Coordinates of C-alpha atoms (C1' of nucleotides) and ligand atoms in Angstrom, one line a residue:
Chain H
M1 CA 9.3 14.4 -16.9
S2 CA 7.7 12.3 -19.6
K3 CA 4.2 13.0 -20.6
I4 CA 3.0 9.4 -20.7
H5 CA 0.6 9.9 -17.9
F6 CA -1.0 13.0 -19.3
D7 CA -1.2 11.2 -22.7
R8 CA -2.8 8.3 -21.1
L9 CA -5.3 10.5 -19.4
A10 CA -6.2 12.1 -22.7
A11 CA -6.5 8.7 -24.4
S12 CA -8.6 7.1 -21.7
A13 CA -12.4 6.9 -21.3
I14 CA -12.4 9.3 -18.3
K15 CA -12.3 13.0 -18.9
D16 CA -9.2 15.1 -18.9
T17 CA -9.9 17.5 -16.0
P18 CA -7.8 20.0 -14.1
R19 CA -8.1 17.9 -11.0
R20 CA -6.8 14.8 -12.6
R21 CA -3.9 16.7 -14.2
A22 CA -3.1 18.1 -10.8
I23 CA -3.1 14.6 -9.3
I24 CA -0.6 13.4 -12.0
S25 CA 1.6 16.5 -11.4
F26 CA 1.6 16.0 -7.7
F27 CA 2.8 12.4 -8.1
E28 CA 5.4 13.5 -10.6
K29 CA 6.8 16.2 -8.4
S30 CA 7.0 14.1 -5.2
T31 CA 8.4 10.7 -4.6
G32 CA 6.6 7.6 -3.7
A33 CA 3.1 6.3 -3.0
K34 CA 0.6 8.5 -1.1
D35 CA -2.6 7.9 0.7
P36 CA -5.8 9.6 -0.5
E37 CA -5.7 12.1 2.3
T38 CA -2.2 13.3 1.5
V39 CA -3.3 13.8 -2.1
W40 CA -6.3 15.8 -0.9
E41 CA -4.1 18.0 1.4
H42 CA -2.2 19.0 -1.8
L43 CA -5.2 19.5 -4.0
K44 CA -6.7 21.8 -1.4
T45 CA -3.9 24.2 -2.0
K46 CA -4.6 24.2 -5.7
F47 CA -8.4 24.4 -5.8
R48 CA -10.5 26.6 -3.6
R49 CA -13.2 23.9 -3.3
C50 CA -12.1 20.3 -3.1
G51 CA -13.6 17.3 -1.5
L52 CA -12.1 14.1 -0.2
P53 CA -14.8 11.8 -1.8
G54 CA -13.8 13.3 -5.2
V55 CA -10.2 12.4 -4.5
Y56 CA -11.1 8.8 -3.7
R57 CA -13.2 8.6 -6.9
N58 CA -10.4 10.0 -9.0
L59 CA -7.7 7.8 -7.6
E60 CA -9.7 4.7 -8.3
Q61 CA -10.7 5.8 -11.8
M62 CA -7.1 6.6 -12.6
V63 CA -6.1 3.2 -11.5
N64 CA -8.7 1.7 -13.8
A65 CA -7.4 3.9 -16.6
G66 CA -3.9 2.5 -16.0
I67 CA -2.4 5.8 -14.9
L68 CA -2.0 5.0 -11.2
V69 CA -1.2 1.9 -9.2
R70 CA -2.7 1.0 -5.9
V71 CA -0.1 -0.5 -3.5
Q72 CA -0.7 -2.6 -0.5
R73 CA 1.2 -1.6 2.6
E74 CA 0.9 -2.4 6.3
G75 CA -2.2 -1.1 8.0
R76 CA -5.6 -0.7 6.5
K77 CA -5.0 2.3 4.4
R78 CA -4.6 2.5 0.6
Y79 CA -1.7 4.0 -1.2
Y80 CA -1.5 5.2 -4.8
G81 CA 1.4 6.1 -7.0
L82 CA 2.1 6.7 -10.7
C83 CA 2.3 3.5 -12.7
P84 CA 5.7 3.6 -14.3
G85 CA 4.7 1.2 -17.1
C86 CA 1.5 3.2 -17.7
G87 CA -0.6 1.7 -20.5
H88 CA 1.1 -1.6 -20.7
M89 CA -0.5 -5.0 -19.9
H90 CA -0.9 -6.8 -16.7
H91 CA 2.2 -6.3 -14.5
H92 CA 3.3 -6.0 -10.9
H93 CA 5.1 -3.5 -8.8
I94 CA 7.8 -3.1 -6.3
V95 CA 7.7 -0.5 -3.6
C96 CA 10.7 0.9 -1.8
V97 CA 10.4 0.3 1.9
K98 CA 12.3 3.5 2.6
C99 CA 11.0 6.2 0.2
G100 CA 7.9 4.5 -1.3
K101 CA 9.1 4.8 -4.8
I102 CA 7.5 2.4 -7.2
G103 CA 9.3 0.1 -9.6
E104 CA 8.0 -2.4 -12.0
M105 CA 8.0 -6.1 -12.8
P106 CA 7.2 -6.0 -16.5
E107 CA 6.4 -9.5 -17.7
C108 CA 5.0 -12.2 -15.6
T109 CA 4.3 -15.7 -16.8
L110 CA 5.1 -17.3 -13.5
F111 CA 1.7 -18.7 -12.9
K112 CA 0.1 -18.6 -16.3
G113 CA -2.0 -21.7 -16.9
R114 CA -0.4 -23.5 -14.0
T115 CA -1.8 -25.8 -11.3
L116 CA -0.7 -25.8 -7.7
G117 CA -1.6 -28.6 -5.3
G118 CA -4.7 -29.4 -7.4
F119 CA -5.8 -25.8 -7.6
K120 CA -6.1 -24.4 -11.1
I121 CA -4.6 -20.9 -10.8
V122 CA -6.9 -18.3 -12.2
D123 CA -5.4 -15.1 -10.9
H124 CA -2.4 -13.8 -9.0
F125 CA -1.3 -10.8 -7.1
I126 CA 2.3 -10.1 -6.3
Q127 CA 3.5 -7.2 -4.2
L128 CA 7.2 -6.9 -3.8
S129 CA 9.0 -4.5 -1.5
G130 CA 12.6 -3.5 -1.7
I131 CA 15.2 -0.8 -1.7
C132 CA 15.4 1.5 -4.7
P133 CA 18.7 2.5 -6.3
E134 CA 18.8 5.9 -4.6
C135 CA 18.0 4.6 -1.1
G136 CA 20.5 1.8 -1.6
K137 CA 23.4 4.1 -2.0
Chain Z
M1 CA -8.8 -34.3 11.0
S2 CA -5.1 -34.1 11.8
K3 CA -4.2 -32.4 15.1
I4 CA -1.4 -30.3 13.7
H5 CA -3.2 -27.0 14.6
F6 CA -4.0 -28.0 18.1
D7 CA -0.4 -29.2 18.5
R8 CA 0.9 -26.0 17.2
L9 CA -1.3 -24.1 19.6
A10 CA 0.0 -26.1 22.5
A11 CA 3.6 -25.5 21.4
S12 CA 3.2 -21.8 20.8
A13 CA 3.9 -18.9 23.1
I14 CA 0.2 -18.0 23.4
K15 CA -2.0 -19.9 25.8
D16 CA -4.1 -22.9 24.9
T17 CA -7.6 -21.6 25.7
P18 CA -11.1 -23.0 25.0
R19 CA -11.8 -20.1 22.6
R20 CA -8.7 -20.7 20.5
R21 CA -9.5 -24.4 20.4
A22 CA -13.1 -23.5 19.3
I23 CA -11.7 -21.3 16.6
I24 CA -9.5 -24.1 15.2
S25 CA -12.5 -26.6 15.4
F26 CA -14.7 -24.2 13.6
F27 CA -12.3 -23.8 10.7
E28 CA -11.7 -27.5 10.6
K29 CA -15.4 -28.3 10.4
S30 CA -16.2 -25.7 7.8
T31 CA -14.7 -25.0 4.4
G32 CA -12.8 -21.9 3.4
A33 CA -11.7 -18.5 4.7
K34 CA -14.0 -16.6 7.1
D35 CA -14.2 -13.0 8.2
P36 CA -13.9 -12.1 11.9
E37 CA -17.6 -11.5 12.2
T38 CA -18.5 -15.0 10.9
V39 CA -16.1 -16.6 13.4
W40 CA -17.7 -14.5 16.1
E41 CA -21.2 -15.6 15.1
H42 CA -20.1 -19.2 15.6
L43 CA -18.3 -18.6 18.9
K44 CA -21.4 -16.9 20.3
T45 CA -23.2 -20.2 20.0
K46 CA -20.5 -21.9 22.0
F47 CA -19.8 -19.4 24.8
R48 CA -22.4 -17.4 26.7
R49 CA -20.2 -14.3 26.8
C50 CA -18.1 -13.6 23.8
G51 CA -16.9 -10.3 22.3
L52 CA -15.9 -9.3 18.8
P53 CA -12.6 -7.5 19.9
G54 CA -11.5 -10.8 21.4
V55 CA -12.1 -12.6 18.2
Y56 CA -10.0 -10.0 16.3
R57 CA -7.2 -10.4 18.9
N58 CA -7.2 -14.1 18.7
L59 CA -7.3 -14.3 15.0
E60 CA -4.2 -12.1 14.7
Q61 CA -2.3 -13.9 17.4
M62 CA -3.1 -17.2 15.8
V63 CA -1.7 -15.9 12.6
N64 CA 1.5 -14.9 14.4
A65 CA 1.6 -18.3 15.9
G66 CA 1.5 -19.8 12.4
I67 CA -1.9 -21.6 13.0
L68 CA -4.0 -19.4 10.7
V69 CA -3.4 -17.5 7.5
R70 CA -4.8 -14.1 6.7
V71 CA -6.0 -13.9 3.1
Q72 CA -6.6 -10.8 1.0
R73 CA -9.8 -10.7 -1.0
E74 CA -11.8 -8.0 -2.7
G75 CA -13.2 -5.3 -0.5
R76 CA -11.8 -3.9 2.7
K77 CA -12.5 -6.9 4.9
R78 CA -10.0 -9.5 6.3
Y79 CA -10.4 -13.2 6.0
Y80 CA -8.7 -15.9 7.9
G81 CA -8.4 -19.7 7.4
L82 CA -6.4 -22.6 8.7
C83 CA -2.8 -22.6 7.5
P84 CA -2.5 -26.0 5.8
G85 CA 1.3 -26.0 6.2
C86 CA 1.0 -24.9 9.8
G87 CA 4.4 -24.6 11.4
H88 CA 6.5 -24.6 8.3
M89 CA 8.6 -21.7 7.1
H90 CA 7.7 -18.8 4.9
H91 CA 5.2 -19.8 2.2
H92 CA 2.2 -18.5 0.2
H93 CA -1.4 -19.5 -0.3
I94 CA -3.9 -20.0 -2.9
V95 CA -7.6 -19.4 -2.2
C96 CA -10.4 -21.0 -4.2
V97 CA -12.6 -18.3 -5.7
K98 CA -15.7 -20.4 -5.4
C99 CA -15.5 -22.0 -1.9
G100 CA -12.7 -20.1 -0.3
K101 CA -10.6 -23.2 0.5
I102 CA -7.0 -22.5 1.1
G103 CA -4.1 -24.3 -0.6
E104 CA -0.5 -23.9 -0.4
M105 CA 2.7 -22.9 -2.3
P106 CA 5.3 -24.6 -0.3
E107 CA 8.7 -23.4 -1.4
C108 CA 9.4 -20.0 -2.8
T109 CA 12.7 -19.0 -4.1
L110 CA 11.4 -16.8 -6.9
F111 CA 12.6 -13.6 -5.5
K112 CA 15.3 -14.6 -3.0
G113 CA 18.3 -12.3 -3.2
R114 CA 17.2 -10.9 -6.5
T115 CA 17.2 -7.4 -8.0
L116 CA 14.5 -5.9 -10.2
G117 CA 15.0 -2.7 -12.2
G118 CA 17.6 -1.6 -9.7
F119 CA 15.5 -2.3 -6.7
K120 CA 16.9 -4.8 -4.3
I121 CA 14.0 -7.1 -3.3
V122 CA 13.7 -7.4 0.4
D123 CA 10.2 -8.9 0.8
H124 CA 7.4 -10.3 -1.3
F125 CA 3.8 -11.2 -0.9
I126 CA 2.0 -13.4 -3.3
Q127 CA -1.7 -14.1 -3.2
L128 CA -3.0 -16.6 -5.7
S129 CA -6.6 -17.4 -6.4
G130 CA -7.9 -20.4 -8.3
I131 CA -10.3 -23.3 -8.4
C132 CA -9.8 -26.1 -5.9
P133 CA -10.1 -29.8 -7.0
E134 CA -13.6 -30.1 -5.6
C135 CA -15.0 -27.0 -7.2
G136 CA -13.2 -27.9 -10.5
K137 CA -15.2 -31.1 -11.0
Chain C
dA1 C1' -26.2 28.3 -27.3
dA2 C1' -28.8 24.3 -25.4
dA3 C1' -28.7 19.6 -24.1
dT4 C1' -26.5 15.6 -22.0
dA5 C1' -23.5 13.3 -19.3
dA6 C1' -19.7 13.2 -16.2
dA7 C1' -17.4 15.3 -12.3
dC8 C1' -17.7 17.3 -8.1
dA9 C1' -18.6 19.3 -3.0
dG10 C1' -20.1 18.8 1.4
dA11 C1' -22.6 16.6 4.6
dA12 C1' -23.8 12.4 6.5
dA13 C1' -23.6 7.5 6.9
dT14 C1' -21.3 3.1 7.1
dA15 C1' -18.5 -0.6 8.3
dA16 C1' -14.4 -2.5 9.9
dT17 C1' -11.2 -2.4 13.2
dT18 C1' -9.1 -0.6 17.6
dT19 C1' -8.8 1.3 22.2
dC20 C1' -9.9 1.3 27.0
dT21 C1' -11.1 -0.3 31.6
dA22 C1' -12.7 -3.5 34.6
dT23 C1' -13.3 -8.4 35.2
dT24 C1' -12.2 -13.2 34.6
dT25 C1' -9.3 -17.1 33.7
dA26 C1' -5.2 -20.1 33.1
dG27 C1' -0.9 -21.9 34.5
dG28 C1' 2.8 -21.8 37.8
dA29 C1' 4.8 -21.6 42.7
dG30 C1' 4.3 -23.0 47.1
Chain R
dC1 C1' -5.0 -27.8 46.4
dT2 C1' -4.6 -22.6 47.1
dC3 C1' -2.7 -18.3 46.1
dC4 C1' -0.5 -15.3 42.8
dT5 C1' 0.5 -13.1 38.5
dA6 C1' 0.2 -12.5 33.8
dA7 C1' -2.6 -13.2 30.0
dA8 C1' -7.1 -13.3 28.1
dT9 C1' -11.6 -11.3 27.8
dA10 C1' -16.2 -8.5 27.5
dG11 C1' -18.5 -4.7 26.5
dA12 C1' -18.8 -0.1 25.6
dA13 C1' -17.0 3.6 23.2
dA14 C1' -13.9 5.6 19.9
dT15 C1' -11.5 5.8 15.7
dT16 C1' -10.6 5.7 10.9
dA17 C1' -10.9 4.8 6.3
dT18 C1' -14.1 4.7 2.9
dT19 C1' -18.8 5.2 0.7
dT20 C1' -23.3 7.1 -0.2
dC21 C1' -26.3 10.7 -1.3
dT22 C1' -28.1 15.0 -3.1
dG23 C1' -27.8 19.1 -5.3
dT24 C1' -24.6 21.9 -8.2
dT25 C1' -21.0 22.7 -11.5
dT26 C1' -18.4 21.7 -15.4
dA27 C1' -17.1 19.6 -19.8
dT28 C1' -18.4 17.7 -24.2
dT29 C1' -21.6 17.1 -27.9
dT30 C1' -25.1 18.8 -30.8
Ligands
LIG201 MN1 1.8 -11.5 -13.0
LIG202 MN1 7.7 -16.6 -1.2
LIG203 ZN1 13.7 4.4 -2.1
LIG204 ZN1 -13.3 -24.6 -4.0

DNA sequence: AAATAAACAGAAATAATTTCTATTTAGGAG
DNA sequence: CTCCTAAATAGAAATTATTTCTGTTTATTT
């Protein structure tokens, strides 16, 4: 219910449009990560004219703006969800394997400036999956 | 030059075929991770008849057999390379951003049995990128 | 209100991967 | 060694996610 994502949208370099607000609202009202087509299905009920390419564009831009996260799951499809730590620095995410809810791994200094088998580590990507508190009950 | 990958092929559930041997040889002779089409281009010079779907199938099966690794890079294409730790347990890889060479993160107990923000961690995927010893010179 | 730049729709194209069917090949039994 | 069966394969076609393109609309600045 917090407005951090709307605030972030307003503060970002991309424009604050009805579509982008609707995308945030959709993610807030539903649980878990969604593929672009699912987001589109919803937007079509809100806007008379609405194209899938626009949804792709917006999702990517909102990731760059730090509002959304892109999560990697099985298969060759992308999924997006609200970034819980919206606006913070570099961090990683954990996705619930049951409901798709997204959690967060706030600080990560695991690989900072380290070397591994002679390789100097320059970047790292971590994708955790797990069971969220609700699904674990 | 070690035969671990051929040995592993012989020991695995999948058959030891000329094509699979040729795939291993190709990776041994060249440096770094390759996409399926690149592997195919090479195989076509070795076998008169050779189809891309077969290459896809073999690459995946050889990953399951622990001979190859699938690496995630930018874009929506897959890449494969020889698994240096071929036959060992669960482990992660580091890819050189310059030449694509694959290195290894042998033991990983970072997330074993842990909890993160209420999520019980059940699986994790780590993809590191870096600069290999040769490219670092 | 006019100008400028960003957002957008809709159609079409692209590119990677998968599916399908018929044919070939490898490894085991006799 | 020869036959048998299951696995492997080719080649064509289909699928699917994503991207590109062009013309129009919308938001923001002046
Ligand atoms: Mn990190
Ligand atoms: Mn691990
Ligand atoms: Zn859950
Ligand atoms: Zn290198």
